[in-house]
Coordinates of C-alpha atoms in Angstrom, one line a residue:
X365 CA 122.0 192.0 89.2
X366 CA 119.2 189.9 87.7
X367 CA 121.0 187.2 88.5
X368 CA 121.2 187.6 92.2
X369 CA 116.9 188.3 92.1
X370 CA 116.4 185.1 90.6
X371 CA 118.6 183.4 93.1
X372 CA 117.0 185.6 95.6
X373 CA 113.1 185.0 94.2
X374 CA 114.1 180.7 93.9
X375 CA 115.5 180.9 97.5
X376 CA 112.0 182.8 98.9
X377 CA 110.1 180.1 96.9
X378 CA 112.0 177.2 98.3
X379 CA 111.3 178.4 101.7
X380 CA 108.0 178.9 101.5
X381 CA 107.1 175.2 99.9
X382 CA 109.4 173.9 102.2
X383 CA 107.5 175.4 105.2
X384 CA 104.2 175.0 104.0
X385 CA 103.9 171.3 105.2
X386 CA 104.4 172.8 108.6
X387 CA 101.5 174.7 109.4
X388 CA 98.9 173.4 111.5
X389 CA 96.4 171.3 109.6
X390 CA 92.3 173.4 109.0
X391 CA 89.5 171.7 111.0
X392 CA 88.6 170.2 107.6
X393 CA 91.4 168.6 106.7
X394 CA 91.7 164.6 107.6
X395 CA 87.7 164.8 108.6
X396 CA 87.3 161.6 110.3
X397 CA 90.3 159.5 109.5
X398 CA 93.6 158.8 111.4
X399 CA 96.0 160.9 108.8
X400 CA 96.9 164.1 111.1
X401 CA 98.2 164.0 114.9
X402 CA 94.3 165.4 115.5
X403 CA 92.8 163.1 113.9
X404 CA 95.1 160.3 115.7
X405 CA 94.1 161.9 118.7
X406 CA 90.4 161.6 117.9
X407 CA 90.9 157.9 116.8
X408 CA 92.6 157.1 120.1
X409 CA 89.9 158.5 122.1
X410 CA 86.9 156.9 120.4
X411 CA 88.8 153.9 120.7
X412 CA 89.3 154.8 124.4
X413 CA 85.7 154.9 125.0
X414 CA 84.7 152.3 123.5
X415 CA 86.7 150.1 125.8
X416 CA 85.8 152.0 128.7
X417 CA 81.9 151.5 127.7
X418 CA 82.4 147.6 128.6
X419 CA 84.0 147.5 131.5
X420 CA 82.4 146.0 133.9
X421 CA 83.4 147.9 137.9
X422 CA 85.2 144.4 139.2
X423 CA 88.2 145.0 136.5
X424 CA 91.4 145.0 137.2
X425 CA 93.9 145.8 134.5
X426 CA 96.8 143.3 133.5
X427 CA 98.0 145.0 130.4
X428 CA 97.0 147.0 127.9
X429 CA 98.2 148.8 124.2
X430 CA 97.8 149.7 120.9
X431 CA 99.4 149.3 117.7
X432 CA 98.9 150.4 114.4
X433 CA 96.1 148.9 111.7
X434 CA 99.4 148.5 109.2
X435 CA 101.6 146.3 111.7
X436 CA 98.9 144.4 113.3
X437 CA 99.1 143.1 116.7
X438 CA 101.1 139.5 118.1
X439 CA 101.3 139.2 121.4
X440 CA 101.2 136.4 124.3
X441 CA 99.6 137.4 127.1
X442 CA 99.7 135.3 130.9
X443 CA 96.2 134.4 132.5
X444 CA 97.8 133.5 136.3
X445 CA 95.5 133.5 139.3
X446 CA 92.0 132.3 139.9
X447 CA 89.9 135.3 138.7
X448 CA 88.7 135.2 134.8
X449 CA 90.2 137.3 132.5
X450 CA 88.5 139.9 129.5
X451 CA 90.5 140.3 126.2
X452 CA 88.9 143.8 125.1
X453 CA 90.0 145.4 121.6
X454 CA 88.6 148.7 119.8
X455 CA 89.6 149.6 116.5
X456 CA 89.3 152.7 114.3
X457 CA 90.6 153.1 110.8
X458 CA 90.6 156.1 108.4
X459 CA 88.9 154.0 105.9
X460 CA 85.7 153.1 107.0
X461 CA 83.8 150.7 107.1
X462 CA 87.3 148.3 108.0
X463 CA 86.9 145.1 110.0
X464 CA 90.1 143.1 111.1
X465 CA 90.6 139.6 112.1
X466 CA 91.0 138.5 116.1
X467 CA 92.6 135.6 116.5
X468 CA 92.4 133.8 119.5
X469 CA 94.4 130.7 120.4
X470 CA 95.8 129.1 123.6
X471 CA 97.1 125.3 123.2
X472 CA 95.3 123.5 119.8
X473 CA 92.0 125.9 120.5
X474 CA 91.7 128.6 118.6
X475 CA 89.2 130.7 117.5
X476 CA 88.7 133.5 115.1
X477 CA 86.0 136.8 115.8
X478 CA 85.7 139.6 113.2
X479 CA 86.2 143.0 115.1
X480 CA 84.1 145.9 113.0
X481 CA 86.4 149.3 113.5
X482 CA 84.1 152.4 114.8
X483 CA 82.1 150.6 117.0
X484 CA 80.6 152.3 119.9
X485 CA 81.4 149.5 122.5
X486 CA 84.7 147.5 122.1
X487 CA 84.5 143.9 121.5
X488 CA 85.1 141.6 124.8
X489 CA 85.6 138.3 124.5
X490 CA 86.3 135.6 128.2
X491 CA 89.2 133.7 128.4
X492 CA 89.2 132.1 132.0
X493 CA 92.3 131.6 134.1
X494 CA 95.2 129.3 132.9
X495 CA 98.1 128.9 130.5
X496 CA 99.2 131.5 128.4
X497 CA 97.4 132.9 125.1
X498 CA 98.1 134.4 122.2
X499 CA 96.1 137.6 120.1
X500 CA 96.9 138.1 116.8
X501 CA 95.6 140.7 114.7
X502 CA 97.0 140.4 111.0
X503 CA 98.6 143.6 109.3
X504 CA 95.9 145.2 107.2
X505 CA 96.5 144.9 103.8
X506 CA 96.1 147.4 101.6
X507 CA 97.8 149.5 104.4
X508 CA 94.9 150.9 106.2
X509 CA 95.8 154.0 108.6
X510 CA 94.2 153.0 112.1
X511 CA 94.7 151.9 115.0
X512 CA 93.7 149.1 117.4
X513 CA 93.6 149.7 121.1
X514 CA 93.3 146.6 123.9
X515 CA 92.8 145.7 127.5
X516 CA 93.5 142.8 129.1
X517 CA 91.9 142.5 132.3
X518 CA 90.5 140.0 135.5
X519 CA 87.1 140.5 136.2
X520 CA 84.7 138.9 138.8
X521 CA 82.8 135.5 137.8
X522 CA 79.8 136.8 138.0
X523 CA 80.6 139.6 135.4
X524 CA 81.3 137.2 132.8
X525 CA 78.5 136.8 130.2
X526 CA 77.3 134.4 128.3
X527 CA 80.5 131.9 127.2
X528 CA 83.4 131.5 129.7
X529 CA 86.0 130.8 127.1
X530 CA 85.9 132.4 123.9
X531 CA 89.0 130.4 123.0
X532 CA 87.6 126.8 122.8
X533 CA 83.9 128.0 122.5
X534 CA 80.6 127.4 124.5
X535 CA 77.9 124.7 123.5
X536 CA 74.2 125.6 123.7

């Protein structure tokens, strides 16, 4: 009879630690990093507004993502038409302060912009009409939990500030 109430008592216990991870995390846990599904919901929405907070009215959305901070973003992206384009990126990481590395290349340019993650406003960077061109954000090493979020979109000439291309650079 023992027997059977410590098989009984182990079984109970086993249950309950097995369950335990699936109760709904405490407003406290996770505060302010990118852990929990609220707190990757958080991260996505800063990041949301940050890119929404420099877009200019002419935009016109091409493509957009995210990925996360520990697989790093590679992608080619077309520039057709006659309208210039905006490369926007946000990022927010559960260990802050966290910066990653844009890279920007199209052809033999290529450029390089440090992107802080938090920020208010999202990073914008021109990149005028033409061949295709290529954003590469490395994997974060040590694995950082984060995300980055991006837009790619055509705006109207006379919403582009200050350089046209951000790819080969402006001269004062």
């Amino acid at each position: 009879m023992r027997a059977h109430r410590t098989l009984a008592l182990i079984g109970a216990l086993t249950v309950a630690v097995l369950t335990a991870g699936c109760s709904e995390p405490s407003a406290e846990a996770g505060h302010g990093g990118t852990g929990g599904k609220g707190d990757a919901e958080t991260a996505m929405q800063r990041a949301t507004r940050a890119l929404n907070s420099v877009e200019p009215e002419s935009a016109a959305r091409e493509d957009a993502g995210t990925a996360s901070l520990s697989a790093g973003l590679d992608g080619t992206f077309t520039a057709r038409g006659d309208r210039p384009y905006t490369f926007d990126i946000a990022c927010q990481a559960a260990a802050e302060p966290h910066t990653v590395v844009l890279t920007l290349a199209r052809g033999a340019a290529e450029s390089e912009w440090e992107v802080e993650c938090g920020d208010r406003e999202a990073d914008q960077f021109n990149i005028p009409a033409g061949a295709p061109f290529t954003a590469t954000v490395e994997p974060a090493k040590p694995v950082v939990d984060g995300l980055v979020l991006w837009r790619l979109n055509t705006v109207a000439p006379e919403d582009v500030v200050d350089c046209a291309d951000d790819i080969t650079g402006c001269e004062s």
